Each structure stands twice: as structure tokens, then as C-alpha cells.
Coordinates of C-alpha atoms in Angstrom, one line a residue:
M112 CA 82.2 125.3 115.0
S113 CA 85.6 126.1 113.5
F114 CA 87.1 123.6 111.0
R115 CA 90.0 122.9 113.4
R116 CA 87.5 121.9 116.2
F117 CA 85.5 119.9 113.7
L118 CA 88.6 118.1 112.6
V119 CA 89.8 117.3 116.2
K120 CA 86.3 116.0 117.0
R121 CA 86.3 113.7 114.0
I122 CA 89.8 112.4 114.7
A123 CA 88.8 111.6 118.3
I124 CA 85.7 109.7 117.1
S125 CA 87.9 107.8 114.6
L126 CA 90.4 106.8 117.4
V127 CA 87.5 105.6 119.6
L128 CA 86.1 103.5 116.7
T129 CA 89.5 102.0 116.0
L130 CA 89.9 101.0 119.7
V131 CA 86.4 99.5 119.7
S132 CA 87.0 97.5 116.4
V133 CA 90.3 96.1 117.6
S134 CA 88.7 95.1 120.9
I135 CA 85.9 93.3 119.1
I136 CA 88.4 91.5 116.9
F137 CA 90.4 90.4 119.9
L138 CA 87.4 89.2 122.0
T139 CA 85.8 87.4 119.0
L140 CA 88.9 85.3 118.4
R141 CA 89.3 84.4 122.1
L142 CA 85.6 83.3 122.3
L143 CA 86.2 80.7 119.6
P144 CA 86.3 77.1 120.9
G145 CA 89.7 75.5 121.2
D146 CA 93.0 77.2 120.3
P147 CA 95.4 77.0 117.4
F148 CA 97.2 74.0 118.8
S149 CA 94.3 71.8 119.9
S150 CA 94.1 70.0 116.6
L151 CA 97.8 69.1 116.8
I152 CA 97.2 67.2 120.0
A153 CA 94.2 65.3 118.5
S154 CA 96.2 64.4 115.4
G155 CA 99.2 63.2 117.4
G156 CA 101.5 65.8 115.8
L157 CA 102.6 67.3 119.1
T158 CA 102.6 66.1 122.7
Q159 CA 100.8 68.0 125.5
E160 CA 104.1 69.3 126.8
Q161 CA 105.2 70.6 123.4
V162 CA 101.8 72.4 123.0
E163 CA 102.1 74.0 126.4
A164 CA 105.6 75.3 125.4
L165 CA 104.1 76.8 122.2
R166 CA 101.4 78.5 124.2
V167 CA 104.0 80.1 126.5
Q168 CA 106.0 81.1 123.4
Y169 CA 103.1 82.9 121.9
G170 CA 101.8 84.3 125.2
L171 CA 98.5 82.4 125.1
D172 CA 99.1 81.1 128.7
E173 CA 98.8 84.7 130.1
P174 CA 95.5 86.2 131.3
V175 CA 93.3 87.6 128.6
Y176 CA 93.6 91.2 129.8
V177 CA 97.5 90.9 129.6
Q178 CA 97.2 89.5 126.1
Y179 CA 94.8 92.4 125.2
I180 CA 97.2 95.1 126.5
K181 CA 100.2 93.6 124.6
Y182 CA 98.0 93.3 121.5
V183 CA 97.0 97.0 121.6
Q184 CA 100.6 98.0 122.3
S185 CA 101.9 96.0 119.3
L186 CA 99.3 97.6 117.0
L187 CA 100.5 101.1 118.1
T188 CA 103.9 100.2 116.7
L189 CA 102.5 98.2 113.7
N190 CA 104.1 95.1 115.1
F191 CA 101.6 92.4 114.2
G192 CA 103.6 89.6 115.9
F193 CA 104.6 86.2 114.6
S194 CA 102.4 83.9 112.6
I195 CA 101.5 80.7 114.4
A196 CA 100.8 78.7 111.3
Q197 CA 103.7 79.9 109.1
S198 CA 106.3 80.6 111.7
R199 CA 107.4 84.0 110.3
P200 CA 106.5 87.7 111.0
V201 CA 102.9 88.5 110.2
S202 CA 104.0 91.6 108.3
E203 CA 105.8 89.4 105.8
I204 CA 102.5 87.6 105.1
I205 CA 100.1 90.6 105.2
F206 CA 101.8 93.4 103.4
P207 CA 102.7 91.7 100.1
R208 CA 99.1 90.4 99.9
L209 CA 97.7 93.8 100.8
L210 CA 99.6 95.1 97.8
N211 CA 98.1 92.5 95.5
T212 CA 94.6 93.4 96.8
M213 CA 95.2 97.1 96.2
I214 CA 96.5 96.5 92.7
L215 CA 93.3 94.5 91.9
L216 CA 90.8 96.8 93.6
V217 CA 92.0 100.4 93.3
P218 CA 92.3 100.5 89.5
A219 CA 88.9 98.7 89.3
L220 CA 87.2 101.3 91.6
V221 CA 88.8 104.3 89.8
V222 CA 87.7 103.0 86.3
T223 CA 84.2 102.2 87.7
A224 CA 83.9 105.7 89.2
I225 CA 85.0 107.5 86.0
V226 CA 83.1 105.4 83.4
S227 CA 79.9 104.8 85.4
S228 CA 79.6 108.4 86.5
A229 CA 80.0 109.6 82.9
L230 CA 77.4 107.1 81.7
G231 CA 75.1 107.9 84.6
S232 CA 75.3 111.6 83.8
Y233 CA 74.4 110.9 80.2
A234 CA 71.5 108.6 81.3
G235 CA 70.1 111.3 83.6
W236 CA 70.4 114.0 81.0
N237 CA 68.4 111.7 78.5
R238 CA 65.8 110.6 81.0
G239 CA 63.3 108.1 79.6
S240 CA 65.6 107.0 76.8
W241 CA 66.4 103.4 76.0
F242 CA 70.0 104.0 77.1
E243 CA 68.8 105.1 80.6
Q244 CA 66.5 102.2 81.0
S245 CA 68.9 99.5 79.7
S246 CA 71.9 100.9 81.7
I247 CA 69.8 100.8 85.0
V248 CA 68.6 97.2 84.3
V249 CA 72.2 95.9 83.5
T250 CA 73.9 97.7 86.4
T251 CA 71.2 96.8 88.9
F252 CA 71.4 93.1 87.8
F253 CA 75.2 93.0 88.5
R254 CA 74.9 95.0 91.7
S255 CA 72.2 92.7 93.1
T256 CA 74.2 89.6 92.2
P257 CA 76.9 88.6 94.7
V258 CA 80.3 89.3 93.2
F259 CA 81.5 85.7 93.8
V260 CA 78.5 84.4 91.7
T261 CA 79.5 86.7 88.8
G262 CA 83.1 85.5 89.2
I263 CA 82.1 81.9 89.1
F264 CA 80.0 82.6 86.0
F265 CA 82.9 84.2 84.3
L266 CA 85.2 81.3 85.1
I267 CA 82.7 78.8 83.6
I268 CA 82.3 80.9 80.4
F269 CA 85.8 82.3 79.7
S270 CA 88.0 79.8 81.3
Y271 CA 86.3 76.4 81.1
Q272 CA 84.0 76.7 78.1
L273 CA 85.9 79.1 75.8
D274 CA 89.4 78.5 77.3
L275 CA 90.4 82.1 76.6
L276 CA 91.7 83.2 80.1
P277 CA 93.4 81.4 83.0
A278 CA 91.1 80.5 85.9
F279 CA 93.2 80.9 89.0
G280 CA 96.1 82.8 90.5
M281 CA 97.9 86.0 89.6
R282 CA 100.6 84.4 87.4
S283 CA 101.1 81.0 85.7
P284 CA 102.5 78.3 87.9
V285 CA 105.8 78.2 85.9
A286 CA 106.3 82.0 86.1
N287 CA 108.9 83.2 88.6
P288 CA 108.9 87.0 88.3
E289 CA 111.3 89.2 90.2
G290 CA 110.5 92.8 90.9
F291 CA 107.5 95.0 90.5
V292 CA 107.6 95.5 86.8
E293 CA 108.2 91.9 85.9
T294 CA 105.4 90.8 88.3
Y295 CA 102.7 93.3 87.5
L296 CA 103.5 94.7 84.0
H297 CA 103.5 91.4 82.1
P298 CA 101.0 89.9 79.6
D299 CA 100.7 86.8 81.8
F300 CA 99.6 89.0 84.7
A301 CA 97.1 90.9 82.5
M302 CA 95.5 87.6 81.4
H303 CA 95.0 86.5 85.1
Y304 CA 93.9 90.1 86.0
F305 CA 91.1 90.6 83.5
L306 CA 88.3 88.4 85.0
P307 CA 88.5 89.5 88.6
F308 CA 88.9 93.1 87.4
L309 CA 85.8 92.9 85.2
A310 CA 83.8 91.2 88.0
T311 CA 84.7 94.1 90.4
V312 CA 83.9 96.8 87.8
L313 CA 80.5 95.4 87.0
Y314 CA 79.7 94.9 90.7
Y315 CA 80.3 98.5 91.7
S316 CA 79.1 100.2 88.5
G317 CA 75.5 100.4 89.6
D318 CA 76.2 102.6 92.6
F319 CA 78.1 105.3 90.7
L320 CA 75.8 105.2 87.7
M321 CA 72.6 105.7 89.8
L322 CA 74.2 108.4 91.9
A323 CA 75.4 110.4 88.9
R324 CA 72.1 109.9 87.1
N325 CA 70.0 111.1 90.1
S326 CA 72.2 114.1 90.6
V327 CA 71.9 115.2 87.0
V328 CA 68.1 114.6 87.0
E329 CA 67.8 116.9 90.0
R330 CA 69.9 119.6 88.4
K331 CA 68.5 119.5 84.9
G332 CA 65.7 122.0 85.6
S333 CA 67.7 124.2 87.9
A334 CA 68.1 127.9 87.5
F335 CA 71.8 127.9 86.7
L336 CA 71.3 125.5 83.8
T337 CA 68.5 127.7 82.5
L338 CA 70.9 130.6 82.6
H339 CA 73.5 128.6 80.7
R340 CA 70.9 127.6 78.1
A341 CA 70.0 131.3 77.7
K342 CA 73.7 132.0 77.1
G343 CA 73.6 129.6 74.1
L344 CA 75.6 126.7 75.5
S345 CA 75.1 123.4 73.7
E346 CA 73.5 120.3 75.2
M347 CA 76.9 118.7 75.9
E348 CA 78.2 121.9 77.5
Q349 CA 75.1 122.0 79.8
L350 CA 75.6 118.3 80.6
A351 CA 79.2 119.0 81.5
R352 CA 78.1 121.8 83.9
A353 CA 75.5 119.6 85.5
G354 CA 78.0 116.7 85.9
R355 CA 80.6 119.0 87.4
N356 CA 78.1 120.2 90.0
S357 CA 77.4 116.5 90.8
M358 CA 81.0 115.7 91.7
L359 CA 80.7 116.3 95.5
P360 CA 78.4 113.3 96.3
L361 CA 80.4 111.2 93.8
L362 CA 83.7 112.0 95.4
T363 CA 82.3 111.4 98.9
Y364 CA 80.9 108.1 97.9
F365 CA 84.2 107.1 96.2
A366 CA 86.1 107.8 99.4
L367 CA 83.6 105.7 101.4
R368 CA 83.6 102.9 98.9
L369 CA 87.4 102.9 98.8
G370 CA 87.4 102.2 102.5
M371 CA 84.8 99.5 102.3
M372 CA 86.1 97.8 99.2
F373 CA 87.5 94.9 101.3
Q374 CA 84.0 93.8 102.0
G375 CA 83.6 92.1 98.7
V376 CA 87.2 91.2 98.1
I377 CA 87.3 88.1 100.4
T378 CA 85.0 85.9 98.3
L379 CA 86.3 87.3 95.0
E380 CA 89.9 86.4 96.0
V381 CA 88.8 82.9 97.1
V382 CA 87.0 82.3 93.7
F383 CA 89.9 83.4 91.6
A384 CA 92.6 82.2 94.0
W385 CA 94.0 85.7 94.0
P386 CA 96.9 86.0 96.5
G387 CA 95.5 89.0 98.3
I388 CA 94.7 89.9 101.9
G389 CA 91.2 88.4 101.8
R390 CA 92.4 84.9 100.8
A391 CA 95.2 85.2 103.5
L392 CA 92.5 86.0 106.0
V393 CA 90.4 82.9 105.1
L394 CA 93.4 80.7 105.4
A395 CA 94.4 82.2 108.7
I396 CA 90.9 81.7 110.1
N397 CA 90.9 78.0 109.2
Q398 CA 94.3 77.6 110.9
K399 CA 93.2 79.7 113.9
D400 CA 96.3 81.9 113.3
Y401 CA 95.3 84.6 115.8
P402 CA 98.1 87.2 114.9
T403 CA 97.4 87.0 111.2
V404 CA 93.6 87.2 111.6
Q405 CA 94.0 90.1 113.9
A406 CA 96.3 92.0 111.6
A407 CA 94.2 91.4 108.5
I408 CA 90.9 92.4 110.1
F409 CA 92.6 95.4 111.7
I410 CA 93.8 96.7 108.4
M411 CA 90.4 96.3 106.8
A412 CA 88.6 98.0 109.7
F413 CA 91.2 100.8 109.8
A414 CA 90.8 101.4 106.1
V415 CA 87.0 102.0 106.6
I416 CA 87.5 104.3 109.5
V417 CA 90.2 106.4 107.8
M418 CA 88.3 106.8 104.5
N419 CA 85.1 107.8 106.5
L420 CA 87.2 110.4 108.2
L421 CA 88.6 111.6 104.8
A422 CA 85.1 111.8 103.4
D423 CA 83.8 113.9 106.4
V424 CA 86.8 116.3 106.1
M425 CA 86.4 116.6 102.3
Y426 CA 82.7 117.3 102.6
A427 CA 83.3 119.9 105.3
K428 CA 85.9 121.7 103.2
V429 CA 83.5 121.8 100.2
D430 CA 80.3 122.5 102.2
P431 CA 81.1 124.7 105.3
T432 CA 77.5 124.1 106.7
V433 CA 78.5 120.6 107.6
E434 CA 81.0 121.9 110.2
G435 CA 78.1 123.4 112.2
G436 CA 76.1 120.2 112.3
D437 CA 76.0 117.6 115.1
V438 CA 78.8 115.0 115.0

């Protein structure tokens, strides 16, 4: 199978998966009991006539299949509609919070991949040492502990007991930053950033450490390292060669993890009151704000699909035998 055919097939599968995911999102929300305005009638905030007018305004009075067609058409143009709860375009709610989430998670994932891969390679090269055993125990502990539990533990220790770092938010309540630099490159931001960043790094460190360790263990007795040893390369130079040959599974896993990083972000953002897309999703679900929920989940699902596609393509470029396999 040529690479072009392989790529077309993978893109077609990704498009089908995207359509399936947006359909599930749409149907799940419509199967929920009640609608966004039911509580307003019960509380006396709006009359039945006013609620009916709102349903017409947001298209909720139309048949479900018409709502679905309009929903898919709007996604194709990245028009996420109007928020029911906040009365403003969903894009104004989602995109700034998506940026906050990316600023929290992408640097954390990059740092985790680099540091944990290096430590994992060293642990695999020194198999049976105290460093290998202790690093496995520590990273397995944090990987098996839910990230929100680690976050709550950090809040209790560093914020409430030691009073070293702020507990919630991205900036202090009195701060009123303007612009990217003043918002994200400020000591006050760094103080709020440290705890959720540390919780994220520790949570994902076990995956990269074990993957790098196992790859180096497999390659330590290989013929090419024996040849390098015969050439007189030092231990560190041999370790560097073994680590370089372990990059393919690490890069693939990094791409997959980058797409799935939203999985753990929702609870983490709620614990630290981080104004990201996960916290916006939780608030929108509580308010039954259909357009915002649909947009937030669509972005998360689309990220997973795109990064899976990227990982497949990257793997196929590096290892041509993958192209010939079944899709």
C-alpha cells in the first residue's frame, strides 16, 4: 500500500470517527431529562410563554433531526452557536479557556516527556539498581493515584498548612492583567501555576519512565550496542545510542497522550479552580447549556482523533512496514 493511499484511508477513518463522536454528543444531551429552561419555570423566573419564546429562539422547538443537521452544519464552519446560560457566542467562552488549558497542560506534558524519558533510560541501563526500583515505585504511586487526589493533597500541604502558594485560580482576585505577557509571564501567575503543573507532571511521569526503561532494557543486549562497545564507546555514549533508538515509541505515545490530555484536566481544573475548558464544561453541564457542552466535548474528541491520526502517520513515515498492515 502506498503512503498516499494509507494517508487517505486514515483521514477517511478519522472523519467517520469525528461524525460518530459529534452524533453521540448530540444524542446524549437530548436524552437528558428536561431542558435548559425547565428550572426557570419551576423557580418562577420565567413564564411558560417566555420559555417557549426562548425555545424558538434557540431552535429547541424544531424536530431533533433538524437540530442535528443544523448542529453538524455549524460545526463545519466552526460556528458553535450562542450560549444559553451566558447569552454570548460560545466561541468567546471556549477559546480563551482552551488557551488556558493548553498553557497548563502542553508545557507539563513536554517537561514530563523529556525528564521522565531521560530518567527511564538511565533506570533501564542500570537495571536492578536502587534508582530503578525507587523511580518505578514513586512514579507508579503517582500514576495510580487520581490526579485530583494529588491536587487536593498539594492544596492541603502547600496552601493551607504551609501557606506557601495560592490555592485557587490563575491570578489573584485583585489582579487585572491585560495582554498575553502581563497575564502569563508574571510572578503572580507562576505562583498559581506551580501546583497544577506539578500534579500534572507527576501524574504522567510513570508512563514515559516505564516506556523508556523497557525500551532501553530490550536494546541493552542488542548487536548494535555490542558493536558500539567494541568500538570503545563509553557507557554514557552507549546509553545515548540506546535512548535514541527508543525515540519512536516515545514520540508515538507523546502524540497519543497529547490528544488524550483532556481526560484528566476536568477534575484538575475543578480542584484548582483553573479557568480552563474542563471547568467551563462542568459549569455548562450543570446549566444544561447545550451549545457550550457540545463545543467543549467536540474540541476534546477532535483533539484525540487528530493526534491519533498524527501518530499513525508519523509511525508510518518512520516504519514503512506499518503502511502494509491492515487499517
